[in-house]
Short mmCIF file of C-alpha atoms in Angstrom, two decimals:
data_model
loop_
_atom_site.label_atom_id
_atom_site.label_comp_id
_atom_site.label_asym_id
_atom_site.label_seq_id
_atom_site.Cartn_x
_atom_site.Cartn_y
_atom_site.Cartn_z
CA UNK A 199 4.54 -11.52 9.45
CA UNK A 200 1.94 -12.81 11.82
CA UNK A 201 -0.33 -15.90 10.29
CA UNK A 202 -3.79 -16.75 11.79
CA UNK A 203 -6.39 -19.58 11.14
CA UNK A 204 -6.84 -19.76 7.16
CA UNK A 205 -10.54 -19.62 6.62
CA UNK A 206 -11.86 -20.59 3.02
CA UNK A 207 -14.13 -17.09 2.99
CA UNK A 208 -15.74 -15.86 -0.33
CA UNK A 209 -16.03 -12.52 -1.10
CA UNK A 210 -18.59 -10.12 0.19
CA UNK A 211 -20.13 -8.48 -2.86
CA UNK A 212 -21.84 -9.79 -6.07
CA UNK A 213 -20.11 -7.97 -8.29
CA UNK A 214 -16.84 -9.90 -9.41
CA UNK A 215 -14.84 -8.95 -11.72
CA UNK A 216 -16.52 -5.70 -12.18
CA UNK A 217 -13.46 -3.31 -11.95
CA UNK A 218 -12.46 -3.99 -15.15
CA UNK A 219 -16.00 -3.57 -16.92
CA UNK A 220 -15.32 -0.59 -19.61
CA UNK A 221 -18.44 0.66 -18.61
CA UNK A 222 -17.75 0.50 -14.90
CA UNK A 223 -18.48 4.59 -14.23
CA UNK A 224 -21.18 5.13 -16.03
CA UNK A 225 -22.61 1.52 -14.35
CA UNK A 226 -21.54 0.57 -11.42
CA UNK A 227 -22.53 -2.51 -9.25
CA UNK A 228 -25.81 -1.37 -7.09
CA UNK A 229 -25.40 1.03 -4.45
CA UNK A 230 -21.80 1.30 -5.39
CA UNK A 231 -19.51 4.37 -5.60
CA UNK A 232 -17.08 4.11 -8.99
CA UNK A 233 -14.09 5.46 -9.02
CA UNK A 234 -10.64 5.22 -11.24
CA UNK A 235 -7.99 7.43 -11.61
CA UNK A 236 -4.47 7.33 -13.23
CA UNK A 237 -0.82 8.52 -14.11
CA UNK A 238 2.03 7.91 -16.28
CA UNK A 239 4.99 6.76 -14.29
CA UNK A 240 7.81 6.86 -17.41
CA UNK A 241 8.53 4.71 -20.08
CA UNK A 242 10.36 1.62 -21.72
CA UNK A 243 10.57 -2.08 -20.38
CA UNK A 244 12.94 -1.68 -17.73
CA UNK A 245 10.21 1.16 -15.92
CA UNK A 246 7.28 -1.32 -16.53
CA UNK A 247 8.64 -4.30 -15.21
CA UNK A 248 9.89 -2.40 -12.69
CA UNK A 249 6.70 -1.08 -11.62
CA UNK A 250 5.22 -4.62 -12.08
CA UNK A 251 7.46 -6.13 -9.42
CA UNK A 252 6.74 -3.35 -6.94
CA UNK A 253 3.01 -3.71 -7.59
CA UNK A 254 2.82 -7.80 -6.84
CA UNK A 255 5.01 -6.88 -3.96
CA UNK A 256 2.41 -4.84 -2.48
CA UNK A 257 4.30 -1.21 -2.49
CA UNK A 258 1.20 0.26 -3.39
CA UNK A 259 -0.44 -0.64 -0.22
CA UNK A 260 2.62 -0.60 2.04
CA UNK A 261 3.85 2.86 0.87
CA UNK A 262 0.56 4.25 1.78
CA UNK A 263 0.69 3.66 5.19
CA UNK A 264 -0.73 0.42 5.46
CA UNK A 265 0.44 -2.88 6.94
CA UNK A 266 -0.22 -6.21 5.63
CA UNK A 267 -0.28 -9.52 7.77
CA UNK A 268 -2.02 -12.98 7.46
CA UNK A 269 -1.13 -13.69 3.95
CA UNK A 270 -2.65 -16.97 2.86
CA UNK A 271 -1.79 -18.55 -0.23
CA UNK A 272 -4.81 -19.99 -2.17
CA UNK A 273 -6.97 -23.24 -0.71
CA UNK A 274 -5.20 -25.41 -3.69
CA UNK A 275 -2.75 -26.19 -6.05
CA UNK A 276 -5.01 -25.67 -8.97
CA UNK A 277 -5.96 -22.35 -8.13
CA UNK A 278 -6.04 -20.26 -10.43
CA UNK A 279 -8.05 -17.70 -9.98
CA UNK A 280 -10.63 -15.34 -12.06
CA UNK A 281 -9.38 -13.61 -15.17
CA UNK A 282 -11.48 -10.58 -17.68
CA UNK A 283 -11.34 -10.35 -20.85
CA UNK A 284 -11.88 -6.51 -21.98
CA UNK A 285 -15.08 -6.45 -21.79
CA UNK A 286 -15.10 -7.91 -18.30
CA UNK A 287 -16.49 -11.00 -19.24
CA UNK A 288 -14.82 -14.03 -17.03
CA UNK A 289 -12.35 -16.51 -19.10
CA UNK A 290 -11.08 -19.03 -17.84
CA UNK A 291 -7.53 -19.38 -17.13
CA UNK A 292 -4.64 -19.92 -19.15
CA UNK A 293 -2.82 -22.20 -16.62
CA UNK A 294 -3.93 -23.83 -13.37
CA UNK A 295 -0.52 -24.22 -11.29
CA UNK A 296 0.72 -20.90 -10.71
CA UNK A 297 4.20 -20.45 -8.65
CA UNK A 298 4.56 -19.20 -5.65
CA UNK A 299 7.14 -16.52 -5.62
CA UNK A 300 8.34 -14.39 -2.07
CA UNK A 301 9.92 -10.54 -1.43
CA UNK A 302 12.89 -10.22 0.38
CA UNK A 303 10.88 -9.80 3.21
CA UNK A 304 9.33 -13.59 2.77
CA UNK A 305 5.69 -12.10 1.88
CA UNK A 306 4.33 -14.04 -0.84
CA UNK A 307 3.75 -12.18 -4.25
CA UNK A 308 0.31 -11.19 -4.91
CA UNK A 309 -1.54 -14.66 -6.14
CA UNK A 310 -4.70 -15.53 -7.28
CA UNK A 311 -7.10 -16.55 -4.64
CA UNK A 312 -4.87 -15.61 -1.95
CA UNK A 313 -6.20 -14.00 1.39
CA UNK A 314 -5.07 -11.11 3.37
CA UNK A 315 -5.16 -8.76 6.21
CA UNK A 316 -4.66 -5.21 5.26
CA UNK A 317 -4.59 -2.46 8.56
CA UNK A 318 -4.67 1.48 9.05
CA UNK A 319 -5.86 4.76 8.89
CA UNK A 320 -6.20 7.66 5.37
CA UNK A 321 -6.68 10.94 6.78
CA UNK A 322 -8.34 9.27 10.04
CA UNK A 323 -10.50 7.26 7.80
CA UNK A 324 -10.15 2.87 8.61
CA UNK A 325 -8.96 0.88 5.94
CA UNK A 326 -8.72 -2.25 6.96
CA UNK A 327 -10.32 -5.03 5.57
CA UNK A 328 -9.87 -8.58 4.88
CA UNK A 329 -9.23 -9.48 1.08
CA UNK A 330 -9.37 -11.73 -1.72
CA UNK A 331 -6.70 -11.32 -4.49
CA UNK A 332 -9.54 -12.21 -7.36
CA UNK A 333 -7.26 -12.40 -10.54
CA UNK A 334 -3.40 -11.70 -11.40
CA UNK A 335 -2.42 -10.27 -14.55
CA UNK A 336 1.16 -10.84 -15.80
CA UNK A 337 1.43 -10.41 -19.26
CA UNK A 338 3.58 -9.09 -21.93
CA UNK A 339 2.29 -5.14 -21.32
CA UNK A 340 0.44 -5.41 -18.26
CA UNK A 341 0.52 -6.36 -14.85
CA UNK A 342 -1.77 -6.30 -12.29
CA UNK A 343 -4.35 -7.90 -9.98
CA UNK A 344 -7.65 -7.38 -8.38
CA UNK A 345 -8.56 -6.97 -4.74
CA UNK A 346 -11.96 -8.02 -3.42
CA UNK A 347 -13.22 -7.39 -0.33
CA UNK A 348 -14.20 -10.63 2.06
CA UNK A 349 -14.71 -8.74 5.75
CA UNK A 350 -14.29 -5.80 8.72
CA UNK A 351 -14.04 -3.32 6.36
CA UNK A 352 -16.33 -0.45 6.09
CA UNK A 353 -16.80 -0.31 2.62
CA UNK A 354 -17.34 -3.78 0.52
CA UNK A 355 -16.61 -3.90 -3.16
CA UNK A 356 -13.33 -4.24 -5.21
CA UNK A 357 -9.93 -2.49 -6.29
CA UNK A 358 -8.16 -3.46 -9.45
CA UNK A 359 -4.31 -2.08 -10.02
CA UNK A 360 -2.86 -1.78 -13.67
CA UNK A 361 0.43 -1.48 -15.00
CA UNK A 362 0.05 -0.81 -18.64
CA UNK A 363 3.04 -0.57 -21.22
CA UNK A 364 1.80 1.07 -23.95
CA UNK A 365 2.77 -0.22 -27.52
CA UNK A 366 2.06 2.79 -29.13
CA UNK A 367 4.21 5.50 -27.22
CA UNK A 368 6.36 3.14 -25.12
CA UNK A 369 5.19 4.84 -21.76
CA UNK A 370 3.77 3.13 -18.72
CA UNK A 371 1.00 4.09 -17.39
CA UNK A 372 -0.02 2.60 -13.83
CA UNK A 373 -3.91 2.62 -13.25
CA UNK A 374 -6.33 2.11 -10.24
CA UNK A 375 -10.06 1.55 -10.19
CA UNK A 376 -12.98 0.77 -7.65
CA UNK A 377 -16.07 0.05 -6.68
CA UNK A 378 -17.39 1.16 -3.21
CA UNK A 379 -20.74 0.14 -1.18
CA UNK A 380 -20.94 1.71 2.39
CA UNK A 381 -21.02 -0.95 4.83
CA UNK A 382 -20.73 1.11 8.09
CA UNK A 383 -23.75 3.41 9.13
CA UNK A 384 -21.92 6.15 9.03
CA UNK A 385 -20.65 5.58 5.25
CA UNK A 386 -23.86 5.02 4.37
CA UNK A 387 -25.45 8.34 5.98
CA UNK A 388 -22.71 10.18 4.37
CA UNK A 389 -21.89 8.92 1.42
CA UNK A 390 -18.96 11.90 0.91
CA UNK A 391 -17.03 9.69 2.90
CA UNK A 392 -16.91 7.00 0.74
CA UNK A 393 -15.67 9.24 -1.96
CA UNK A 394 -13.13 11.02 0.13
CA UNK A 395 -11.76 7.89 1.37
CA UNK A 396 -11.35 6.25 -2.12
CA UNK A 397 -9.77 9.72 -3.04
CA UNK A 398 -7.18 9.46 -0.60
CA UNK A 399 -5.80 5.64 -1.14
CA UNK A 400 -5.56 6.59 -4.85
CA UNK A 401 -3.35 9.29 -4.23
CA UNK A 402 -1.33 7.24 -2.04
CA UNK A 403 -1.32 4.13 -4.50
CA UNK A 404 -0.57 6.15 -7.51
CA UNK A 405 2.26 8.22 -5.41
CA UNK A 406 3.76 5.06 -3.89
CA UNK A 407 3.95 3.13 -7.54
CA UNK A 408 5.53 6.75 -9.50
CA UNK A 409 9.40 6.66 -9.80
CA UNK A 410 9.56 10.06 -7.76
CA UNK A 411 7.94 8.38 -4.63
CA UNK A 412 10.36 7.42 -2.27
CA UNK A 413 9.65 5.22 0.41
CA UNK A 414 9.93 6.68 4.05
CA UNK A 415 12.50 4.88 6.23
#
């Protein structure tokens, strides 16, 4: 894993926290595409935590094709980053030293105000971008975090991934959603593009996270 210069960046869209807003499609952040999408991947604790650890271990991302380098844990100690409540207001955390913890690949689980590096191509389309892990989620039914855009990507806004054990019905259900604004000229002259691309890392999120994806060797 290659590590560059840590620079103390904030992100590059108003917006925070807005991927978890209830009313997030039918009001999205200005000149923003919404999007959300997603599936149930089984059921029971063993599936969900599962899922969870696979999710703060950045499958999601890696399993779609894209590589991940320049990990930086947050500027402090007392980080702690953002957290929503479910109406997407901002509350403030519930603890404000949060361990570290590492794969067995030494890449640091997904942490609140961490930064990141993410590179490669969806169907031709660039997705890289520098990013902001916003907020982590780890409770007793869901885990998840949010991604916010900092830099060199062509698109600026913010992903948030779910993993949701329902009390109800016992299954798990693993959900993605978005916000998009065009950076690039071309984005913004053809919108379509923004959708397409969004279309395409959800399938690959939602593939890589289901219990029938397996990862390519």
């Amino acid at each position: 894993m290659r590590r560059g210069t840590f620079r103390d960046d904030t992100v590059d869209y108003a917006a925070v926290g807005a991927t978890h807003a209830p009313d997030l499609m039918q009001y999205p952040p200005e000149r923003s595409i919404p999007a959300e999408n997603s599936w149930r991947i089984g059921s029971g604790a063993e599936r969900f935590q599962t899922a969870g650890d696979a999710l703060l271990t950045w499958t999601a991302q890696r399993a779609a094709g894209l590589s991940i380098d320049d990990v930086r844990p947050a500027p402090g100690p007392a980080y702690a980053g953002v957290s929503f409540d479910a109406e997407g207001t901002p509350i403030a955390p519930s603890k404000n030293d949060v361990e570290q913890r590492f794969d067995a690949e030494g890449t640091p689980f997904a942490g609140p105000g961490m930064t990141l590096r993410l590179h490669g191509r969806v169907s031709g389309m660039r997705a890289d971008a520098e990013l902001r892990v916003i907020s982590v989620t780890e409770e007793k039914r869901r885990i998840g975090f949010v991604l916010g855009t900092v830099g060199g990507s062509v698109v600026r806004g913010e992903e948030s991934f779910d993993i949701d054990w329902r009390e109800d019905n016992d299954e798990v259900w693993f959900s993605v959603r978005a916000f998009d604004a065009p950076n690039s000229l071309l984005y913004r002259l053809v919108p379509a593009l923004v959708k397409r691309r969004r279309r395409e890392l959800f399938a690959r999120y939602l593939r890589a996270i289901s219990p029938l994806y397996a990862t390519p060797v």
